[in-house]
Short mmCIF file of C-alpha atoms in Angstrom, two decimals:
data_model
loop_
_atom_site.label_atom_id
_atom_site.label_comp_id
_atom_site.label_asym_id
_atom_site.label_seq_id
_atom_site.Cartn_x
_atom_site.Cartn_y
_atom_site.Cartn_z
CA MET A 230 -98.68 15.97 138.74
CA GLU A 231 -102.20 16.68 140.00
CA LEU A 232 -102.28 13.25 141.69
CA VAL A 233 -99.00 14.00 143.47
CA LYS A 234 -100.26 17.38 144.64
CA LYS A 235 -103.70 16.24 145.83
CA LYS A 236 -103.08 12.71 147.09
CA ILE A 237 -99.50 11.44 147.24
CA PHE A 238 -97.80 14.41 148.94
CA PRO A 239 -100.63 15.01 151.50
CA PHE A 240 -100.61 11.28 152.31
CA ALA A 241 -96.83 11.16 152.74
CA LEU A 242 -97.00 14.18 155.04
CA SER A 243 -99.90 12.64 156.99
CA LEU A 244 -97.98 9.38 157.35
CA VAL A 245 -94.95 11.20 158.78
CA ILE A 246 -97.22 13.11 161.19
CA ALA A 247 -99.03 9.92 162.27
CA LEU A 248 -95.80 7.99 162.85
CA SER A 249 -94.31 10.96 164.73
CA GLY A 250 -97.34 11.00 167.01
CA GLY A 251 -96.99 7.28 167.64
CA ILE A 252 -93.28 7.55 168.41
CA LEU A 253 -93.86 10.52 170.75
CA PHE A 254 -96.63 8.76 172.68
CA SER A 255 -94.51 5.61 172.84
CA GLN A 256 -91.56 7.53 174.29
CA LEU A 257 -93.88 9.16 176.83
CA HIS A 258 -95.20 5.69 177.79
CA ILE A 259 -98.80 6.69 177.09
CA ILE A 260 -101.25 3.80 176.82
CA LEU A 261 -102.08 2.77 173.22
CA PRO A 262 -99.33 4.95 171.69
CA TRP A 263 -99.80 3.67 168.14
CA LEU A 264 -103.53 4.39 168.21
CA LEU A 265 -103.78 7.60 170.25
CA GLY A 266 -100.53 9.17 169.00
CA PRO A 267 -101.49 9.16 165.29
CA MET A 268 -105.08 10.14 166.14
CA PHE A 269 -104.14 13.27 168.09
CA ALA A 270 -101.25 14.16 165.75
CA VAL A 271 -103.44 14.07 162.63
CA LEU A 272 -106.31 15.84 164.42
CA LEU A 273 -103.92 18.64 165.46
CA ALA A 274 -102.34 18.81 162.00
CA LYS A 275 -105.75 19.48 160.44
CA ALA A 276 -105.83 22.84 162.23
CA PHE A 277 -102.62 24.02 160.54
CA LEU A 278 -102.39 22.20 157.21
CA PRO A 279 -104.60 22.92 154.19
CA SER A 280 -105.08 19.25 153.37
CA VAL A 281 -104.57 16.09 155.39
CA PHE A 282 -105.17 12.90 153.43
CA TRP A 283 -105.52 9.35 154.71
CA PRO A 284 -106.82 6.62 152.36
CA ALA A 285 -109.85 4.70 153.58
CA ALA A 286 -108.18 1.57 152.20
CA LEU A 287 -105.46 1.82 154.88
CA ARG A 288 -108.04 2.10 157.64
CA ASN A 289 -109.85 -0.91 156.18
CA ALA A 290 -106.58 -2.88 156.05
CA GLY A 291 -105.99 -2.02 159.71
CA LEU A 292 -109.48 -3.22 160.61
CA ILE A 293 -108.92 -6.47 158.70
CA CYS A 294 -105.71 -7.17 160.66
CA LEU A 295 -107.44 -6.36 163.93
CA GLY A 296 -110.43 -8.54 162.95
CA LEU A 297 -108.16 -11.51 162.24
CA GLN A 298 -106.45 -11.07 165.60
CA LEU A 299 -109.78 -10.80 167.43
CA GLY A 300 -111.12 -13.89 165.68
CA SER A 301 -108.16 -15.94 166.89
CA THR A 302 -109.21 -15.31 170.51
CA PHE A 303 -112.70 -16.82 170.13
CA THR A 304 -112.16 -20.46 171.07
CA LYS A 305 -115.00 -22.97 171.62
CA GLU A 306 -114.76 -22.35 175.35
CA VAL A 307 -115.07 -18.59 174.81
CA LEU A 308 -118.10 -18.99 172.54
CA GLY A 309 -119.75 -21.14 175.19
CA GLY A 310 -118.99 -18.45 177.75
CA MET A 311 -120.64 -15.83 175.53
CA ILE A 312 -123.91 -17.76 175.69
CA ARG A 313 -123.68 -17.86 179.47
CA HIS A 314 -123.00 -14.11 179.53
CA LEU A 315 -125.99 -13.16 177.34
CA PRO A 316 -128.17 -12.00 180.29
CA LEU A 317 -125.32 -9.81 181.56
CA MET A 318 -124.72 -8.42 178.06
CA GLY A 319 -128.41 -7.64 177.69
CA PHE A 320 -128.61 -5.90 181.06
CA THR A 321 -125.46 -3.80 180.62
CA SER A 322 -126.44 -2.80 177.07
CA ALA A 323 -129.89 -1.73 178.25
CA ALA A 324 -128.35 0.16 181.19
CA VAL A 325 -125.85 2.07 179.02
CA ILE A 326 -128.48 2.89 176.38
CA GLY A 327 -130.92 3.99 179.08
CA PHE A 328 -128.29 6.27 180.59
CA THR A 329 -127.57 7.88 177.20
CA VAL A 330 -131.30 8.50 176.68
CA LEU A 331 -131.45 10.25 180.07
CA ALA A 332 -128.34 12.28 179.19
CA ALA A 333 -129.94 13.25 175.87
CA HIS A 334 -132.96 14.73 177.66
CA LEU A 335 -130.67 16.76 179.94
CA LEU A 336 -128.65 17.98 176.94
CA CYS A 337 -131.85 19.00 175.18
CA LYS A 338 -133.01 20.93 178.23
CA TYR A 339 -129.81 22.71 179.26
CA ALA A 340 -127.77 23.02 176.02
CA ASN A 341 -130.58 24.45 173.91
CA ILE A 342 -130.46 21.79 171.17
CA THR A 343 -133.20 19.60 169.73
CA LEU A 344 -133.99 16.23 171.29
CA SER A 345 -133.13 14.59 167.95
CA SER A 346 -129.62 16.09 167.95
CA ALA A 347 -129.11 15.23 171.62
CA ALA A 348 -130.30 11.62 171.26
CA ILE A 349 -128.34 10.81 168.10
CA GLY A 350 -125.27 12.64 169.40
CA SER A 351 -125.35 10.68 172.67
CA PHE A 352 -125.78 7.13 171.30
CA PRO A 353 -122.49 5.13 171.37
CA GLY A 354 -123.23 3.69 167.93
CA GLY A 355 -120.26 4.93 165.89
CA LEU A 356 -119.40 8.35 164.49
CA SER A 357 -120.12 7.70 160.81
CA GLN A 358 -123.34 5.76 161.44
CA MET A 359 -124.77 8.43 163.74
CA VAL A 360 -123.82 11.32 161.42
CA VAL A 361 -125.50 9.57 158.49
CA LEU A 362 -128.53 8.94 160.69
CA SER A 363 -128.74 12.63 161.63
CA GLU A 364 -129.25 13.46 157.95
CA GLU A 365 -132.47 11.41 157.96
CA ILE A 366 -134.07 13.31 160.87
CA GLU A 367 -135.47 16.71 159.95
CA ASP A 368 -134.64 18.64 163.12
CA ALA A 369 -131.30 16.91 163.86
CA ASP A 370 -128.28 19.19 163.45
CA GLU A 371 -125.50 17.26 161.68
CA ALA A 372 -122.79 19.62 162.99
CA VAL A 373 -123.93 19.18 166.61
CA VAL A 374 -124.13 15.38 166.22
CA THR A 375 -120.65 15.29 164.68
CA PHE A 376 -119.22 17.39 167.52
CA MET A 377 -120.86 15.29 170.25
CA GLN A 378 -119.82 11.96 168.71
CA THR A 379 -116.29 13.21 168.02
CA PHE A 380 -115.85 14.52 171.55
CA ARG A 381 -117.19 11.25 173.01
CA ILE A 382 -114.69 9.23 170.99
CA ILE A 383 -111.76 11.44 172.05
CA PHE A 384 -112.87 11.48 175.68
CA VAL A 385 -113.56 7.75 175.95
CA ILE A 386 -110.49 6.57 174.02
CA SER A 387 -108.30 8.77 176.24
CA ALA A 388 -109.97 8.20 179.61
CA VAL A 389 -111.00 4.53 179.58
CA PRO A 390 -107.55 3.02 178.88
CA TYR A 391 -106.01 5.33 181.50
CA LEU A 392 -108.59 4.39 184.15
CA THR A 393 -108.28 0.69 183.34
CA THR A 394 -104.48 0.77 183.49
CA HIS A 395 -104.08 2.80 186.67
CA PHE A 396 -107.10 1.83 188.75
CA LEU A 397 -108.63 -1.45 187.60
CA ILE A 398 -105.86 -3.86 186.57
CA SER A 399 -105.28 -6.53 189.18
CA GLU A 400 -104.18 -10.13 189.31
CA HIS A 401 -106.55 -10.86 186.43
CA ALA A 402 -104.26 -9.11 183.96
CA GLY A 403 -102.33 -11.43 181.73
CA ALA A 404 -105.10 -14.00 181.32
CA ALA A 405 -105.92 -12.86 177.84
CA GLY A 406 -108.25 -14.98 175.80
CA GLY A 407 -107.17 -16.79 172.68
CA ARG A 408 -104.47 -19.19 171.63
CA GLY A 409 -101.57 -16.79 171.28
CA GLN A 410 -98.27 -17.46 169.58
CA ASP A 411 -98.28 -21.21 170.25
CA ALA A 412 -101.01 -21.68 167.67
CA ALA A 413 -99.09 -19.62 165.14
CA GLY A 414 -96.37 -22.28 164.97
CA ALA A 415 -98.82 -24.79 163.48
CA PHE A 416 -100.27 -22.28 161.03
CA THR A 417 -99.50 -23.42 157.45
CA VAL A 418 -99.91 -21.95 153.96
CA PHE A 419 -103.08 -24.02 153.54
CA HIS A 420 -104.57 -22.51 156.69
CA GLY A 421 -103.58 -19.07 155.41
CA PHE A 422 -105.42 -19.58 152.13
CA LEU A 423 -108.44 -20.95 154.00
CA LEU A 424 -108.48 -18.00 156.37
CA PHE A 425 -108.10 -15.54 153.47
CA ALA A 426 -110.95 -17.17 151.52
CA LEU A 427 -113.26 -17.13 154.54
CA ALA A 428 -112.36 -13.52 155.34
CA VAL A 429 -113.17 -12.42 151.77
CA LEU A 430 -116.42 -14.41 151.84
CA PHE A 431 -117.61 -12.94 155.15
CA LEU A 432 -116.46 -9.44 154.16
CA TYR A 433 -118.38 -9.62 150.87
CA ALA A 434 -121.48 -11.05 152.58
CA GLY A 435 -121.23 -8.45 155.35
CA LYS A 436 -121.18 -5.57 152.86
CA LYS A 437 -124.12 -7.08 150.97
CA ILE A 438 -126.32 -7.29 154.07
CA LYS A 439 -125.01 -3.93 155.35
CA MET A 440 -123.33 -5.44 158.41
CA PRO A 441 -121.83 -2.79 160.72
CA ILE A 442 -118.03 -2.54 160.43
CA PRO A 443 -117.72 -5.33 157.80
CA TYR A 444 -113.94 -4.92 157.47
CA LEU A 445 -113.57 -5.78 161.15
CA LEU A 446 -116.36 -8.32 161.66
CA GLY A 447 -115.84 -10.27 158.40
CA PRO A 448 -112.23 -11.30 159.13
CA MET A 449 -113.15 -11.84 162.78
CA LEU A 450 -115.88 -14.32 161.78
CA ALA A 451 -113.33 -16.09 159.55
CA GLY A 452 -111.00 -16.51 162.52
CA ILE A 453 -113.86 -17.75 164.69
CA CYS A 454 -114.69 -20.40 162.05
CA LEU A 455 -111.11 -21.72 162.11
CA ASN A 456 -111.25 -21.95 165.89
CA ALA A 457 -114.67 -23.65 165.82
CA ALA A 458 -113.22 -26.26 163.42
CA GLU A 459 -110.24 -26.64 165.79
CA LEU A 460 -107.80 -25.65 163.03
CA PRO A 461 -104.60 -23.68 163.75
CA ASN A 462 -105.27 -19.95 163.74
CA LEU A 463 -103.22 -16.88 162.94
CA ALA A 464 -101.42 -14.81 165.57
CA LEU A 465 -100.23 -11.55 164.02
CA PRO A 466 -96.80 -10.22 165.05
CA ASP A 467 -96.62 -7.05 167.13
CA PRO A 468 -95.30 -4.79 164.30
CA VAL A 469 -98.32 -5.70 162.14
CA LEU A 470 -100.69 -4.93 165.02
CA ALA A 471 -98.90 -1.61 165.64
CA ALA A 472 -99.20 -0.71 161.93
CA SER A 473 -102.92 -1.54 161.99
CA GLN A 474 -103.36 0.76 164.99
CA VAL A 475 -101.56 3.59 163.16
CA ALA A 476 -103.88 3.09 160.17
CA ILE A 477 -107.00 3.19 162.37
CA GLY A 478 -105.79 6.04 164.61
CA ALA A 479 -104.79 8.32 161.73
CA HIS A 480 -108.15 7.70 160.06
CA LEU A 481 -109.97 8.62 163.28
CA GLY A 482 -107.99 11.86 163.54
CA ARG A 483 -108.70 12.67 159.88
CA GLN A 484 -112.41 11.95 160.28
CA MET A 485 -112.99 14.04 163.39
CA LYS A 486 -114.45 17.51 162.92
CA ILE A 487 -114.37 20.12 165.67
CA SER A 488 -115.09 23.81 165.08
CA ARG A 489 -115.05 26.10 168.10
CA ASN A 490 -117.16 28.70 166.29
CA GLN A 491 -120.22 26.47 165.93
CA PHE A 492 -121.02 25.60 169.54
CA SER A 493 -122.07 27.33 172.72
CA ALA A 494 -120.19 27.07 175.99
CA SER A 495 -123.21 25.36 177.55
CA LEU A 496 -123.17 22.60 174.89
CA VAL A 497 -119.45 21.96 175.42
CA PHE A 498 -119.83 21.94 179.22
CA ILE A 499 -122.87 19.63 179.22
CA THR A 500 -121.21 17.30 176.69
CA VAL A 501 -118.11 17.02 178.89
CA LEU A 502 -120.28 16.44 181.96
CA SER A 503 -122.51 13.82 180.31
CA ASN A 504 -119.54 11.84 178.95
CA ALA A 505 -117.76 11.92 182.30
CA ALA A 506 -120.99 10.79 183.99
CA LEU A 507 -121.41 7.95 181.47
CA ILE A 508 -117.87 6.68 182.10
CA LEU A 509 -118.44 6.92 185.87
CA PHE A 510 -121.72 5.01 185.45
CA CYS A 511 -119.93 2.25 183.49
CA PHE A 512 -117.19 2.18 186.14
CA LEU A 513 -119.75 1.70 188.92
CA LEU A 514 -121.60 -0.91 186.87
CA ALA A 515 -118.37 -2.86 186.36
CA PHE A 516 -117.49 -2.63 190.05
CA LEU A 517 -120.99 -3.83 191.01
CA PHE A 518 -120.71 -6.96 188.84
CA HIS A 519 -117.20 -7.55 190.14
CA VAL A 520 -118.44 -7.50 193.74
CA LEU A 521 -121.64 -9.50 193.11
CA PHE A 522 -120.44 -12.10 190.60
CA GLY A 523 -116.64 -11.95 190.63
CA TYR A 524 -116.13 -10.72 187.07
CA PRO A 525 -112.66 -9.20 186.49
CA VAL A 526 -113.35 -5.51 186.96
CA GLY A 527 -110.95 -4.32 184.23
CA GLU A 528 -112.47 -6.61 181.61
CA ILE A 529 -116.09 -5.86 182.49
CA PHE A 530 -115.34 -2.12 182.49
CA LEU A 531 -113.83 -2.30 178.99
CA GLY A 532 -116.81 -4.41 177.94
CA VAL A 533 -119.45 -1.90 179.06
CA ALA A 534 -117.47 1.30 178.32
CA PRO A 535 -118.98 3.44 175.53
CA GLY A 536 -115.95 3.21 173.23
CA GLY A 537 -115.71 1.61 169.80
CA ILE A 538 -115.13 -2.12 169.49
CA ALA A 539 -111.78 -1.64 167.74
CA GLU A 540 -110.42 0.82 170.33
CA MET A 541 -111.56 -1.20 173.35
CA ALA A 542 -110.24 -4.45 171.83
CA ILE A 543 -106.86 -2.83 171.21
CA THR A 544 -106.86 -1.63 174.83
CA ALA A 545 -107.64 -5.16 176.05
CA MET A 546 -104.80 -6.59 173.93
CA ALA A 547 -102.35 -3.97 175.18
CA LEU A 548 -103.26 -4.72 178.80
CA LYS A 549 -103.30 -8.52 178.23
CA LEU A 550 -106.93 -8.85 179.28
CA ASP A 551 -109.48 -11.29 177.85
CA VAL A 552 -110.00 -9.77 174.40
CA SER A 553 -112.86 -12.07 173.41
CA PHE A 554 -114.79 -11.22 176.59
CA VAL A 555 -114.48 -7.48 175.91
CA THR A 556 -115.25 -7.85 172.21
CA SER A 557 -118.35 -9.98 172.76
CA PHE A 558 -119.93 -7.26 174.93
CA HIS A 559 -119.31 -4.61 172.28
CA LEU A 560 -120.56 -6.83 169.47
CA PHE A 561 -123.79 -7.45 171.35
CA ARG A 562 -124.29 -3.74 172.06
CA ILE A 563 -123.49 -2.73 168.47
CA PHE A 564 -126.23 -4.98 167.15
CA VAL A 565 -128.69 -3.82 169.83
CA ILE A 566 -127.97 -0.14 169.08
CA LEU A 567 -127.89 -0.39 165.28
CA PHE A 568 -130.72 -2.85 164.76
CA ILE A 569 -133.07 -2.19 167.70
CA ALA A 570 -132.40 1.03 169.61
CA THR A 571 -131.53 3.26 166.64
CA PRO A 572 -134.46 2.29 164.35
CA LEU A 573 -136.83 2.62 167.31
CA THR A 574 -135.39 6.04 168.19
CA VAL A 575 -135.69 7.23 164.58
CA LYS A 576 -139.30 6.08 164.45
CA LEU A 577 -140.18 7.84 167.71
CA LEU A 578 -138.39 11.07 166.72
CA LYS A 579 -140.08 11.16 163.31
CA ARG A 580 -143.46 10.56 164.94
CA LYS A 581 -142.73 13.33 167.45
CA ASN A 582 -141.77 15.76 164.67
CA GLU A 583 -144.88 14.90 162.64
CA GLY A 584 -147.04 15.41 165.74
CA ALA A 585 -145.44 18.81 166.37
CA LYS A 586 -146.19 19.86 162.78
CA ASN A 587 -149.83 18.80 163.01
CA ALA A 588 -150.35 20.46 166.39
#
């Protein structure tokens, strides 16, 4: 009875709310209805319901499905293109990170928060990773970091797909990367077992080495291996992809924490301004590379935008853009942020705090 009260009933209610949000957004023809609808519905429900429950296992299952779909788009030709795009990936990653560092200094100055909170709250490195990181820095405020990261996710996931759909899609739309449904016809039970075994192997290895987002990247690497071996790959049907988006969107809504009593008006205003400026900066960066080198502006914008890899990949799939191109940019930036920029920032902030104590 206790299990029903604490887990089963709250989950059933959350599922109904999430699906209702997806159906509503779908009827309103809002971009990414099965991701954004559940996210906003569950986020809103948290304000009125005593308990909203969404199992992490469902979110992980959604990421696995998305990872398999992403992996199927990485053909040999795409992987070769990634190598050619490395200089562009490096430059855009450095530019976006540099802009967030500048924004962090402005937040620190005008919103009356510590530089540690501003820097960690501004980095597009993932909500959970940045909140955990804030716990390691003495003068970083976990509540402020959570608010800033949550607002950035909401703002970016809402604004970037809208901008891409209404202002950036051109004749390039429809040239999505990957093999598509044709490859699915040749996909056999043997290939399914092979893909499953590889996905489990990469997922297990990813968790062991603390790979970021292992439930997404592990299955994606499995799909890439099948493509590299020129074996038939899996193309998931649309209902499965929609269900995976519901699982991810509802989890995002459940995870987000916003309390209006904790933050000043100046912090909210500067956070809105800095996120809008970052999206505008990414927009201009994408347009510049479109003009100079002919890159499809919608794809390069999704690639450099400060959203999560899952959300931007789903956007690319919905708009029939080159998913592998978009994903490769985000993969590169994730590794740069988590393994280079973040450790370096932590080291500098700790050194700064120690220096302030000794002064």
